[in-house]
PDB file of C-alpha atoms in Angstrom:
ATOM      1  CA  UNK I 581      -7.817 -28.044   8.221  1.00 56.00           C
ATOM      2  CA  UNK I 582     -11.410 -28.005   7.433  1.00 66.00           C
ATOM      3  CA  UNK I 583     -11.626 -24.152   8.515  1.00 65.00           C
ATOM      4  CA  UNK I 584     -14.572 -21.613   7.365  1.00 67.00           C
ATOM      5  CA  UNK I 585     -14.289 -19.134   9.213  1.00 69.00           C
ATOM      6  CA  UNK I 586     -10.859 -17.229   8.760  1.00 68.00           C
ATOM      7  CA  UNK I 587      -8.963 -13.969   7.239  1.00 70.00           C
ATOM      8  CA  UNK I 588      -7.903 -14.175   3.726  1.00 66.00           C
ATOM      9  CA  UNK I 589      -4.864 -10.981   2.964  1.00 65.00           C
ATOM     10  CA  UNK I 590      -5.163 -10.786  -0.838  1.00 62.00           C
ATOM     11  CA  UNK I 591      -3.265  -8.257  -3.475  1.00 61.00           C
ATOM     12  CA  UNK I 592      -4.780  -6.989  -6.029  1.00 60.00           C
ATOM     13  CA  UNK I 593      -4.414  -3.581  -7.814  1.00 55.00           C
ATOM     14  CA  UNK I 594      -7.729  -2.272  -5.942  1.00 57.00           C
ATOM     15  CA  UNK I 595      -8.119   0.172  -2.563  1.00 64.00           C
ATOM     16  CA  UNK I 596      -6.857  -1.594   0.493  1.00 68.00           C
ATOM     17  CA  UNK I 597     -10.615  -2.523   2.206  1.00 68.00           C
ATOM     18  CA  UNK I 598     -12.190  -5.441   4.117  1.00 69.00           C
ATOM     19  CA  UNK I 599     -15.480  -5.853   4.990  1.00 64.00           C
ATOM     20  CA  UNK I 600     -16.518  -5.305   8.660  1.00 64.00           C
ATOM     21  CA  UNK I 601     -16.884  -8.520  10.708  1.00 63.00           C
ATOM     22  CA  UNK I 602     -18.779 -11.700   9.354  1.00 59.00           C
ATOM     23  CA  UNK I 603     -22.063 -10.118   8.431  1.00 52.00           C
ATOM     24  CA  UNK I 604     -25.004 -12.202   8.846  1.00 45.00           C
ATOM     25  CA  UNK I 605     -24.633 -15.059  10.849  1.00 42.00           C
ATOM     26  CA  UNK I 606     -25.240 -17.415   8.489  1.00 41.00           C
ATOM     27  CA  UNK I 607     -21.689 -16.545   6.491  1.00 46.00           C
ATOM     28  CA  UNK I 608     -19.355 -18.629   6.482  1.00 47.00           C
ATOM     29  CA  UNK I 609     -15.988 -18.060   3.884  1.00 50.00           C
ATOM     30  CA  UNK I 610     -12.939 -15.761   4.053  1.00 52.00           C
ATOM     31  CA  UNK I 611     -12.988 -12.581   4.992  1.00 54.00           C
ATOM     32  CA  UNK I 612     -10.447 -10.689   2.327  1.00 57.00           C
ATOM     33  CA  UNK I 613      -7.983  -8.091   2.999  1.00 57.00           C
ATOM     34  CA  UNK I 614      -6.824  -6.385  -0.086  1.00 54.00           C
ATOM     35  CA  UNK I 615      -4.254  -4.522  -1.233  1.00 57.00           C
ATOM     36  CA  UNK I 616      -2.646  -3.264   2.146  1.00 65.00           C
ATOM     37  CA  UNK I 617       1.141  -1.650   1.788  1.00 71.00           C
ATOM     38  CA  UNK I 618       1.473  -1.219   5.740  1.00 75.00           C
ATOM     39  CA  UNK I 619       1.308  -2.440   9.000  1.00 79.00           C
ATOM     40  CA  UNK I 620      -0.997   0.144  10.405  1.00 82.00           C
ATOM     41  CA  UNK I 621      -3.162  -0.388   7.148  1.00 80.00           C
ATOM     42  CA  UNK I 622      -2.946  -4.162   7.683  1.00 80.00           C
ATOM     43  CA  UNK I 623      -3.953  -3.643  11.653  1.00 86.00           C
ATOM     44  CA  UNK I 624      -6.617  -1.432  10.395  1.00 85.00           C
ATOM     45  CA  UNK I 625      -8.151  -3.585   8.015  1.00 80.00           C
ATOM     46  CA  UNK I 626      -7.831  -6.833  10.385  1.00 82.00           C
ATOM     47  CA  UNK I 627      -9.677  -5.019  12.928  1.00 85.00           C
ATOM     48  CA  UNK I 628     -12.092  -4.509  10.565  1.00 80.00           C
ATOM     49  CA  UNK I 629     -12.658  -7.973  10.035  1.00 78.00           C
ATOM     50  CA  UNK I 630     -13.411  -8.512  13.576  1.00 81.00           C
ATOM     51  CA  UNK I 631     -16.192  -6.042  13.440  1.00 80.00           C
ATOM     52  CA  UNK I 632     -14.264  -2.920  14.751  1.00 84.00           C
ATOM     53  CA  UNK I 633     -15.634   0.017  13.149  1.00 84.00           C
ATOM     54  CA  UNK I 634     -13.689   3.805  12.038  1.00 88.00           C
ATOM     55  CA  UNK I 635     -13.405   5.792  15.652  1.00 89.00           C
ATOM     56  CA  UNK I 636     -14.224   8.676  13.974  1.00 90.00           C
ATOM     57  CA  UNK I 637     -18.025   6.800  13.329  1.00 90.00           C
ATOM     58  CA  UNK I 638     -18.409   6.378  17.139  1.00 89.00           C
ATOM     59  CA  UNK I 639     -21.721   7.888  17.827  1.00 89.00           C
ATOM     60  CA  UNK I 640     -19.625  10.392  20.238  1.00 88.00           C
ATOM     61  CA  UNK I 641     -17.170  11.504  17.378  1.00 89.00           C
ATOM     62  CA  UNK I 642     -19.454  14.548  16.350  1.00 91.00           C
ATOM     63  CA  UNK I 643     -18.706  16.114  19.945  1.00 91.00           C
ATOM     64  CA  UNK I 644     -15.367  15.786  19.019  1.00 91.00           C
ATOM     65  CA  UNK I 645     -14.780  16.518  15.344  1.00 92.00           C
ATOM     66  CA  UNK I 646     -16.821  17.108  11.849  1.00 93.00           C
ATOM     67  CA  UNK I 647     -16.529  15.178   8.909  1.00 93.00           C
ATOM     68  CA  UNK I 648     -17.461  17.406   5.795  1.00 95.00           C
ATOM     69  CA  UNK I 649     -19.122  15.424   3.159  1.00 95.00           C
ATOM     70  CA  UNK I 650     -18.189  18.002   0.858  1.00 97.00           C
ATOM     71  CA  UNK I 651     -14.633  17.314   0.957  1.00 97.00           C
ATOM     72  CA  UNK I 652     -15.066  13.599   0.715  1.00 95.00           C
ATOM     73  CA  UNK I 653     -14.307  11.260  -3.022  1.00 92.00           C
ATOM     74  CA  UNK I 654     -18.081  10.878  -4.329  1.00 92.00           C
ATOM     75  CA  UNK I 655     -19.021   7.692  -2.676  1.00 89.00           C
ATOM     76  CA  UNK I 656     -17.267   7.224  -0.189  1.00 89.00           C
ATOM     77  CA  UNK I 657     -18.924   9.117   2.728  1.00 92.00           C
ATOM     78  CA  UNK I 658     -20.248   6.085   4.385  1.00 89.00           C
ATOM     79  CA  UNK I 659     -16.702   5.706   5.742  1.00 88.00           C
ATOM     80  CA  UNK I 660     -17.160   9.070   7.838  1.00 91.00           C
ATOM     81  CA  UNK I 661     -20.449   8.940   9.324  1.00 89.00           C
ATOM     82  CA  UNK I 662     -21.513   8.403  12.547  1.00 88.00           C
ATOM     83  CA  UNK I 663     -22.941   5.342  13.393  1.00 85.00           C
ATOM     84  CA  UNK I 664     -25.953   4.324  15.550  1.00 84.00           C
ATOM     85  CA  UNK I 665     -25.010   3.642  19.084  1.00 82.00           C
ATOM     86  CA  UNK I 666     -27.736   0.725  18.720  1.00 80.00           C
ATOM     87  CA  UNK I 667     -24.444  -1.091  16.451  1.00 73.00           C
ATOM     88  CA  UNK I 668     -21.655  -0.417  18.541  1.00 78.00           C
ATOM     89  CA  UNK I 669     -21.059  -1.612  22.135  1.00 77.00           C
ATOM     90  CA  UNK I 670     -18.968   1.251  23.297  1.00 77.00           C
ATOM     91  CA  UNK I 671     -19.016   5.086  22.450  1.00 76.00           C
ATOM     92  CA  UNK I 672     -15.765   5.749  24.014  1.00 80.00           C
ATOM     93  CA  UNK I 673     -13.657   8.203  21.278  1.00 84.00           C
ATOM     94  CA  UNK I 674     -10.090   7.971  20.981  1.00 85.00           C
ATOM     95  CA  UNK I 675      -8.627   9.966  18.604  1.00 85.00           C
ATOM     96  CA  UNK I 676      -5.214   8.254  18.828  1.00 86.00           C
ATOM     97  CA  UNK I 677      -6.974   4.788  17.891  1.00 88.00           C
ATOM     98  CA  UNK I 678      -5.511   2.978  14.831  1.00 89.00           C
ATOM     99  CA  UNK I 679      -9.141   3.448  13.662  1.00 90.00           C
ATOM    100  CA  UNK I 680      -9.064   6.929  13.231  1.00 91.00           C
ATOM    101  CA  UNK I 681      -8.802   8.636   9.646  1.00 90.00           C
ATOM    102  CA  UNK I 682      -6.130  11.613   9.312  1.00 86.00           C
ATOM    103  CA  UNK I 683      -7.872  14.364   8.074  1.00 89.00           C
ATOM    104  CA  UNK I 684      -7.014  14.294   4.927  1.00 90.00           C
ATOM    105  CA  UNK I 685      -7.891  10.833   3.921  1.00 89.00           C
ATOM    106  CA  UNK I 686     -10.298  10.361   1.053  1.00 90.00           C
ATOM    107  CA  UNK I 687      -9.999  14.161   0.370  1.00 93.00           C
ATOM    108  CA  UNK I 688     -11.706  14.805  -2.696  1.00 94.00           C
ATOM    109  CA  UNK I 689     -10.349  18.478  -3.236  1.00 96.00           C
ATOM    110  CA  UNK I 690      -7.717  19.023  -1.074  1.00 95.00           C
ATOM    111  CA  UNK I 691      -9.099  19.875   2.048  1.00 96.00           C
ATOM    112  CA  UNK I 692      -9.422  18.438   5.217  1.00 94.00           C
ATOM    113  CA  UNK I 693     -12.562  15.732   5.125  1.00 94.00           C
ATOM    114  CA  UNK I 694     -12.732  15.774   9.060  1.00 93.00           C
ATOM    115  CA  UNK I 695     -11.879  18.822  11.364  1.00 91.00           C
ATOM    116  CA  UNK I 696     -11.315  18.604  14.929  1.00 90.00           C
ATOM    117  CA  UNK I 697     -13.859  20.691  17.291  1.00 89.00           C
ATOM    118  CA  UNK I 698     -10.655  21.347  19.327  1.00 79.00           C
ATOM    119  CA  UNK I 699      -7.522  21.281  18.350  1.00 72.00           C
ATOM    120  CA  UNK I 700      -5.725  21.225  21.686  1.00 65.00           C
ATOM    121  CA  UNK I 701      -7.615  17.912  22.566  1.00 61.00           C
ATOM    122  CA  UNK I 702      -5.841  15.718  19.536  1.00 59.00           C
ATOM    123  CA  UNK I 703      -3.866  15.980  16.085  1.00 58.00           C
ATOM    124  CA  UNK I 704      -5.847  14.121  13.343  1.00 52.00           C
ATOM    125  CA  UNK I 705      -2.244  14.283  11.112  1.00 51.00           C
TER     126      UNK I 705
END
């Protein structure tokens, strides 16, 4: 069809990832989605690809909930912290978004890499 622009799901014995939106505006090729087992995983990803960042890196999330780099597989922190409201349009948190880590995710001892400032406001499970 002549397309360049478009979302490529691909399996391959690697960590289910995509890279966020099209990057520079100059690229033009496949996004890739890799190694997703799930529908919420595949959502996830896809929404990735369309530039949709992790809720929990909405510059509000840290009035909301602490990600402890501590707790988090060496390298891997970038996924947990907060971004600069200057690259996001909204900072609207939802903690029920299909963007939203559970709090053990990525857990490099087995403790929780993001707490909740208050429980009673959302489950991170």
């Amino acid at each position: 069809y002549g397309l360049t622009s478009y979302i490529l799901f691909s399996y391959t014995s690697q960590v289910c990832s995509a890279p966020p939106g099209r990057g520079t505006a100059s690229y033009h090729g496949p996004r890739t989605i890799r190694t997703c087992h799930n529908w919420n995983t595949i959502a996830h990803e896809t929404f990735h690809s369309l530039g949709v960042i992790h809720e929990h890196q909405a510059p509000s999330s840290p009035r909301y909930l602490t990600s402890i780099a501590a707790n988090v597989k060496s390298g891997m922190f970038h996924n947990f912290a907060p971004m600069d409201a200057s690259h996001v349009q909204s900072d609207a948190f939802d903690p029920s978004s299909l963007m939203m880590y559970n709090q053990m995710d990525f857990s490099e001892n087995g403790l929780p890499a993001i707490t909740p400032l208050r429980q009673e406001l959302y489950s991170l499970n």
